Structure formats: structure tokens, C-alpha cells
Coordinates of C-alpha atoms in Angstrom, one line a residue:
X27 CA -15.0 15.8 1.8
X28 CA -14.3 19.4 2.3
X29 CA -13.9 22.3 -0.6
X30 CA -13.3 20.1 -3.7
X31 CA -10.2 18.1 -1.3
X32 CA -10.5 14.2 -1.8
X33 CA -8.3 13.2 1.8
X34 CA -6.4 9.6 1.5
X35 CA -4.5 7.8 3.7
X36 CA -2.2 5.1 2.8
X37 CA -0.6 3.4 5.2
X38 CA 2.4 0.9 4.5
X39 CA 2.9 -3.0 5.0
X40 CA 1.2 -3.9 8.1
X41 CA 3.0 -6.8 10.2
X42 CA 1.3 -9.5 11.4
X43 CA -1.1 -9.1 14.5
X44 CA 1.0 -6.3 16.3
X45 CA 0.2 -4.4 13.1
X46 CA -3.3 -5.3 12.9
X47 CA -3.6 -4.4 16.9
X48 CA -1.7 -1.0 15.9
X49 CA -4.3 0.0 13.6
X50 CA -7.6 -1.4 15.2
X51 CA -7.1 0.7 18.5
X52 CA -5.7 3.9 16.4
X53 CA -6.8 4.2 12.8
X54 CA -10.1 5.7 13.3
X55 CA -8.5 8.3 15.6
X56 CA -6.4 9.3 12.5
X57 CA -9.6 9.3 10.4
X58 CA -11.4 11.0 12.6
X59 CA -8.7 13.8 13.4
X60 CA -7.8 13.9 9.6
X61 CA -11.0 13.7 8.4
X62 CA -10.1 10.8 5.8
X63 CA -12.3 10.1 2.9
X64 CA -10.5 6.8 1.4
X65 CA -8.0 4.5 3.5
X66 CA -5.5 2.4 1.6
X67 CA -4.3 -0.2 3.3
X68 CA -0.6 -2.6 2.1
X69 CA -1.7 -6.4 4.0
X70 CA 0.7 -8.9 2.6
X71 CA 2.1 -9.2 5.5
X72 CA -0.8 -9.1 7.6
X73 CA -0.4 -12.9 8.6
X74 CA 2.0 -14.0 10.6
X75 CA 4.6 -11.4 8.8
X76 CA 3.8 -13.0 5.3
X77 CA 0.8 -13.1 3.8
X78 CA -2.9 -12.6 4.0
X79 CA -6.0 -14.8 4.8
X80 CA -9.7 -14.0 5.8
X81 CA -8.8 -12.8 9.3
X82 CA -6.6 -10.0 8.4
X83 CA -8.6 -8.9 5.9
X84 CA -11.3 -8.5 8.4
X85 CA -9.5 -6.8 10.7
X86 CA -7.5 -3.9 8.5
X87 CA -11.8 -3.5 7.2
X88 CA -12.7 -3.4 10.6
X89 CA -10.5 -1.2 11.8
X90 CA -11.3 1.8 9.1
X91 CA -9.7 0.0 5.7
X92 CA -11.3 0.5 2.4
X93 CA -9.1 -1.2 -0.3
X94 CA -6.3 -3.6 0.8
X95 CA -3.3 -3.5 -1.7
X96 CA -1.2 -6.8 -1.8
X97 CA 2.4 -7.3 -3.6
X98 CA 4.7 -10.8 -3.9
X99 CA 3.6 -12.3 -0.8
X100 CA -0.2 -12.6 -1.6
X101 CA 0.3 -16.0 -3.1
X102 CA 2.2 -16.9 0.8
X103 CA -0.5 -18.6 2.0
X104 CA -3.4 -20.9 0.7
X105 CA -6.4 -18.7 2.6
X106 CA -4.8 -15.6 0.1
X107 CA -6.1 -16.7 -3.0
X108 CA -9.9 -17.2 -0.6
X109 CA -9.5 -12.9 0.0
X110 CA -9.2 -12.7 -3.4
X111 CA -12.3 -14.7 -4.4
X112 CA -14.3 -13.3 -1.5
X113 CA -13.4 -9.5 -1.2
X114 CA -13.0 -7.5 -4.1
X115 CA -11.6 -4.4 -2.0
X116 CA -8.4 -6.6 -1.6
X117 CA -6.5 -6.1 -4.2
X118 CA -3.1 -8.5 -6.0
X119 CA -0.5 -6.3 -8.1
X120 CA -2.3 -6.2 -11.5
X121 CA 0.7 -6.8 -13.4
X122 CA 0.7 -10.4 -12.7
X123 CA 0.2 -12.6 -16.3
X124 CA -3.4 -13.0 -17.5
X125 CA -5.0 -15.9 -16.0
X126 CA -3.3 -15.4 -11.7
X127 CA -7.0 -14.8 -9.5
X128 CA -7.8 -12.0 -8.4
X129 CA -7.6 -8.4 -9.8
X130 CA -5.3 -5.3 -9.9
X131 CA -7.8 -2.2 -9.5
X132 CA -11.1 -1.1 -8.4
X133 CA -12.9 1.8 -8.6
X134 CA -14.6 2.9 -5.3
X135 CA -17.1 5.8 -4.1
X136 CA -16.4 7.6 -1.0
X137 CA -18.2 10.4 0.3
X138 CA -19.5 10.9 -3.5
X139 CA -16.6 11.1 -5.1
X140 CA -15.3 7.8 -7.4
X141 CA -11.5 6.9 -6.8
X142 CA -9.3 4.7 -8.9
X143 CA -6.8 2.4 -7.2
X144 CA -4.1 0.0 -8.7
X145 CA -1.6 -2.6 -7.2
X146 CA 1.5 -2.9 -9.4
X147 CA 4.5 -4.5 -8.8
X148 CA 7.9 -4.2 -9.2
X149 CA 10.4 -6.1 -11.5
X150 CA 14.1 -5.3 -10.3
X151 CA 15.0 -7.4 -7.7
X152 CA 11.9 -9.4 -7.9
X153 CA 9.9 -11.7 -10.3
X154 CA 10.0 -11.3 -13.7
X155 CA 6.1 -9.8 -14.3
X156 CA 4.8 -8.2 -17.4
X157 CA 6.1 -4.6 -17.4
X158 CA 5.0 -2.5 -14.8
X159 CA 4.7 0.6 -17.2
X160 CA 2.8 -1.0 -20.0
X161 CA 0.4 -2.0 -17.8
X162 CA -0.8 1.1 -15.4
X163 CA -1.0 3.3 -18.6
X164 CA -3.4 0.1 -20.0
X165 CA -5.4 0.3 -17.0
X166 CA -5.4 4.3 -16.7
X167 CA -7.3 3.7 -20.6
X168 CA -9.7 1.2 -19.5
X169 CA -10.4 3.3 -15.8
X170 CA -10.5 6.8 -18.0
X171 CA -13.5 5.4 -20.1
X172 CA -15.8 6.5 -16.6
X173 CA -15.5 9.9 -17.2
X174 CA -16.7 11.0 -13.8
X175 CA -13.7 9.4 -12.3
X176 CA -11.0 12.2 -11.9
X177 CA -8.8 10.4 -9.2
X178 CA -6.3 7.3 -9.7
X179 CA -4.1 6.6 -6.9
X180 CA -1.1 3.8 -7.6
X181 CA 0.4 1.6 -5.3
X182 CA 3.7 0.0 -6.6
X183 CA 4.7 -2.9 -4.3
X184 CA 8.9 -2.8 -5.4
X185 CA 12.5 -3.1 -4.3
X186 CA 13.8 -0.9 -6.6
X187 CA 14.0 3.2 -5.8
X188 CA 14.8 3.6 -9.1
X189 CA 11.9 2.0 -10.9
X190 CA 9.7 3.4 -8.3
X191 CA 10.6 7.0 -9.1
X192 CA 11.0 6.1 -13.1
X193 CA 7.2 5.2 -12.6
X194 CA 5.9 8.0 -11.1
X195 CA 7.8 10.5 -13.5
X196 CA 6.4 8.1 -16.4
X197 CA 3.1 8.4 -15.3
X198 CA 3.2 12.0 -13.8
X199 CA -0.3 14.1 -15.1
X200 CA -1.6 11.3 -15.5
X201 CA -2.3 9.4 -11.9
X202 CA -3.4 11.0 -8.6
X203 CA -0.6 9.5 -6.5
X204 CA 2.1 6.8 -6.7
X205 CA 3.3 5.3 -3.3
X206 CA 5.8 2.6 -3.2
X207 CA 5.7 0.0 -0.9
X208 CA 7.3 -3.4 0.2
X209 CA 10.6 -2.3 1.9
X210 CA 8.8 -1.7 5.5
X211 CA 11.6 1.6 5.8
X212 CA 9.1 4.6 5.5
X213 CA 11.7 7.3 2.8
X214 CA 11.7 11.3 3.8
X215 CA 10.8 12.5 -0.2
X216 CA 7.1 13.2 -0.3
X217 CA 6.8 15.6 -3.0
X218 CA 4.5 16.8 -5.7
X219 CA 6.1 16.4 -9.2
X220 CA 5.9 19.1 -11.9
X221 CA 2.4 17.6 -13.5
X222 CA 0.4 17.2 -10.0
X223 CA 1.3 13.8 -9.1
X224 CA 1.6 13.2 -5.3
X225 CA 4.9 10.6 -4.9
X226 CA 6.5 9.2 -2.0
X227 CA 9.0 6.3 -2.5
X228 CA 8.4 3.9 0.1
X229 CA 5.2 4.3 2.9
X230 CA 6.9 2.7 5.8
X231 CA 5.6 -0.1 7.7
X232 CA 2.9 -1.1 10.4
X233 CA 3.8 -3.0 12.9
X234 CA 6.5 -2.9 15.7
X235 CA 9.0 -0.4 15.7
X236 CA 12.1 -1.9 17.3
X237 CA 12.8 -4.6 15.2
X238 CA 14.3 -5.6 11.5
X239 CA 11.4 -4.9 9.5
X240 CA 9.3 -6.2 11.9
X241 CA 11.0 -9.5 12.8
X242 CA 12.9 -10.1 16.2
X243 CA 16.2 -8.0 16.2
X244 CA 18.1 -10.6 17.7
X245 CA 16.8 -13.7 15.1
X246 CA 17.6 -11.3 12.5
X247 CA 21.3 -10.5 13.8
X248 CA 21.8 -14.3 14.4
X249 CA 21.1 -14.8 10.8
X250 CA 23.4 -13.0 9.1
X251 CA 26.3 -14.0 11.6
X252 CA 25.4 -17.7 11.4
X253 CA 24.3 -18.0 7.9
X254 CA 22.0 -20.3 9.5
X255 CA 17.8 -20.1 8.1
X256 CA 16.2 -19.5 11.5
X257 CA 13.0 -19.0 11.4
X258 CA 12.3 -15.2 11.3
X259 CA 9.3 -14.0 14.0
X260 CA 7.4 -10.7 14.5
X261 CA 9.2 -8.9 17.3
X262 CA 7.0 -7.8 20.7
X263 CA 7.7 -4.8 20.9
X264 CA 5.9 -0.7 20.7
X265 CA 4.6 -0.8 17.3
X266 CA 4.5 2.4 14.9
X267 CA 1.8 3.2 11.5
X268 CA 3.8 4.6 9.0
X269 CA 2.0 6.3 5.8
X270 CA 1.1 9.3 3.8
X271 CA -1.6 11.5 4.3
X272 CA -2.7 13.0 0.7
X273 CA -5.3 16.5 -0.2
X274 CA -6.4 15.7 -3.9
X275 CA -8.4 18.2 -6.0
X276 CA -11.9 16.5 -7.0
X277 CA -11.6 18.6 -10.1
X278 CA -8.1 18.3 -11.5
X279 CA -7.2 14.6 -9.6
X280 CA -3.7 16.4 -9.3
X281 CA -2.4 16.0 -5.6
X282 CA -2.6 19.4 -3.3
X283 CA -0.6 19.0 -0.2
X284 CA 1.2 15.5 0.8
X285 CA 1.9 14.6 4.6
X286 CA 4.2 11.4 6.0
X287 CA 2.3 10.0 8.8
X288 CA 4.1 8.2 11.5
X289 CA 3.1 7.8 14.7
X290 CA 4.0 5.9 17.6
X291 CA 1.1 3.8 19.3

């Protein structure tokens, strides 16, 4: 850390092993080059293109991760709930009822500053969770009561644009940073908002670039002409690392400069 600026990189849903390849051979070049003090990492669909289990959880750590945010497909596969027992730098949207394993935030040091970082998840266009609103501000209350931690950076796993951006205007002055995920399409409005929240509405994904979100092009087209259910699988092809490189003031938490990263590898 460098004259009171906290550097984070969040980098959107990684896809399967191609994406976990595309970050273990780059991701500490970007660190390194960028001089990154936390690394936020979306891997629910780390396995297989849905999911997460130990071995994906290992690598995105391995490879420079320090949390790993989750969204609806956490629950995908049996091993998920294990990452959730086992590691509690991954993280499941903390909107989920009382009583679903795992938790939504953690508090982390890094390079002596303390961070803040929730998982919350969408409800348009997805399953019917207690409200997404209700709960970051109850979270922001219980996170506040450390008084020496100044920085609280949001990732809201959702369909919807428009709850995404309601969000981050809601809880604008009040949180770090809100970055959307879950829709792999990395969106061109980074922006600071009026109260010194850092915003960006969708990350992007990790994972290979010529594809339908990551799947075979040509199962993908298939499916829609057929209306058959073939099975999707990650396409083979050059992969990409979408994200958002962020400067936050140590002082203020308020967001100073916000960057999209995207890189092909």
C-alpha cells in the first residue's frame, strides 16, 4: 500500500479450468504490475462451468486470490458446501435465509489495512432471497462496530441492471465499492457516484473468450435452434480475465480512481 491508496482487484466469474489456467499463469503478473493489495475473486463457476469444490478453491488461492465470492450456483455441487465448511475466505451471497452454511462477509487484513467484503445476491430474475437491501445495510451495522475498518467492498452476484445500480445508489457513502457479477458480459460504466462509491455493473468473466459465456459456441447455437437440452461445455478456446482494478482512500473508504481490466492471455 502506497500514500493512504488501498489497490483491489476484482475479477469476474471464472469458468471452469480454462479460467483457473487463465489466472494461475497471469494473475500475479497483474498483481505484481498493479501492485494489488486485496484480490477478489467470483468462483461459482470455477467447476466444470458450475460450481465450486476444494480444487478450484485451491487454485484461484494459489494463483494470488484472497476472498472468493460465490452467487446461485454455490449450492451446484455437493464438494461446495465442503469450501464452505473448510475455507472461510470463500464466501456464499449473505442474503441467503438464516440457517444455509456458510457465511456472507469477512473482514480481512492486507498489507495493514482491514477490508470488508460482502456477497449478496440478486432477486429479479432469480430466487426469491431475503432482500438484498435490508441486508448489506444490516451487515454494514454489525462490520461498522470495528471502528478501524474504513473499507467495505460489495459484490452483488444478479441478473438484474436495474437492481444492481438501485443498490449501489442505495448504499452510495456508505460502502467502498459495489461490483455486479453473474452475467459473464464485462459492462463499459465504471464510475464513481456522487458519495465516493466505486460501481461497475457487471465485472466480466474469466475464462475463454470466443464462446457463449464460456460454453461451446456451436452447443449453444444448437440449443436455441433445436430447443433440444444439450449438454452445455466450456469452450477450448483463448481465454480472457475480465475485472476492475480499484484505488481506495485508507482514510475516507471512498473509491479514488476505477479501472476495467481485460486482458487477453
Amino acid at each position: 500500500m502506497q500514500d493512504n491508496k488501498f489497490k483491489v482487484l476484482l475479477l469476474g466469474d471464472v469458468c471452469g479450468q480454462a479460467g483457473c489456467r487463465a489466472l494461475f499463469f497471469n494473475l500475479k503478473g497483474i498483481i505484481k504490475k498493479k501492485k494489488v493489495d486485496l484480490v477478489i475473486i467470483n468462483g461459482e463457476n470455477s467447476a466444470e462451468g458450475f460450481g465450486i469444490v476444494p480444487k478450484t478453491v485451491e487454485q484461484l488461492i494459489q494463483s494470488g486470490g484472497d476472498v472468493i465470492t460465490t452467487g446461485n450456483h454455490v449450492w451446484q455441487k455437493p464438494e461446495g458446501l465442503q469450501c464452505l465448511k473448510d475455507t472461510p475466505s470463500v464466501l456464499r451471497p449473505a442474503n441467503y435465509p438464516e440457517g444455509a452454511p456458510g457465511h456472507g462477509f469477512i473482514i480481512i487484513e492486507k498489507a495493514g489495512v482491514k477490508a470488508a467484503v460482502i456477497n449478496l445476491e440478486g432477486r429479479e430474475g432469480m430466487s426469491n432471497l431475503d432482500c438484498p437491501f435490508t441486508s448489506a445495510v444490516e451487515i454494514i451495522k454489525k462490520i461498522k462496530k470495528d471502528k478501524s475498518v474504513n473499507i467495505i467492498i460489495i459484490d452483488f452476484h444478479a441478473e438484474s441492471t436495474i437492481e444492481k445500480e438501485a443498490l449501489a445508489l442505495y448504499l452510495d457513502g456508505q460502502v467502498s465499492l459495489v461490483a455486479g457479477t453473474h452475467t459473464h458480459v464485462q459492462t463499459a460504466d465504471e464510475k464513481i457516484l456522487p458519495k465516493g462509491t466505486g460501481y461497475i455493473t457487471d465485472l466480466g468473466m474469466t475464462g475463454p473468450e470466443d464462446s457463449v459465456i464460456g460454453s461451446d459456441k456451436n452447443i449453444a447455437v444448437q440449443r436455441f435452434l433445436t430447443q433440444m437440452p444439450l449438454k452445455m461445455e466450456m469452450a477450448e478456446t483463448l481465454l480472457m480475465i475480465n475485472g476492475v482494478f480499484a484505488e481506495i482512500d485508507t482514510e475516507t473508504g471512498k473509491t479514488i480512481s476505477i479501472e476495467r481490466i481485460y486482458e487477453k492471455v
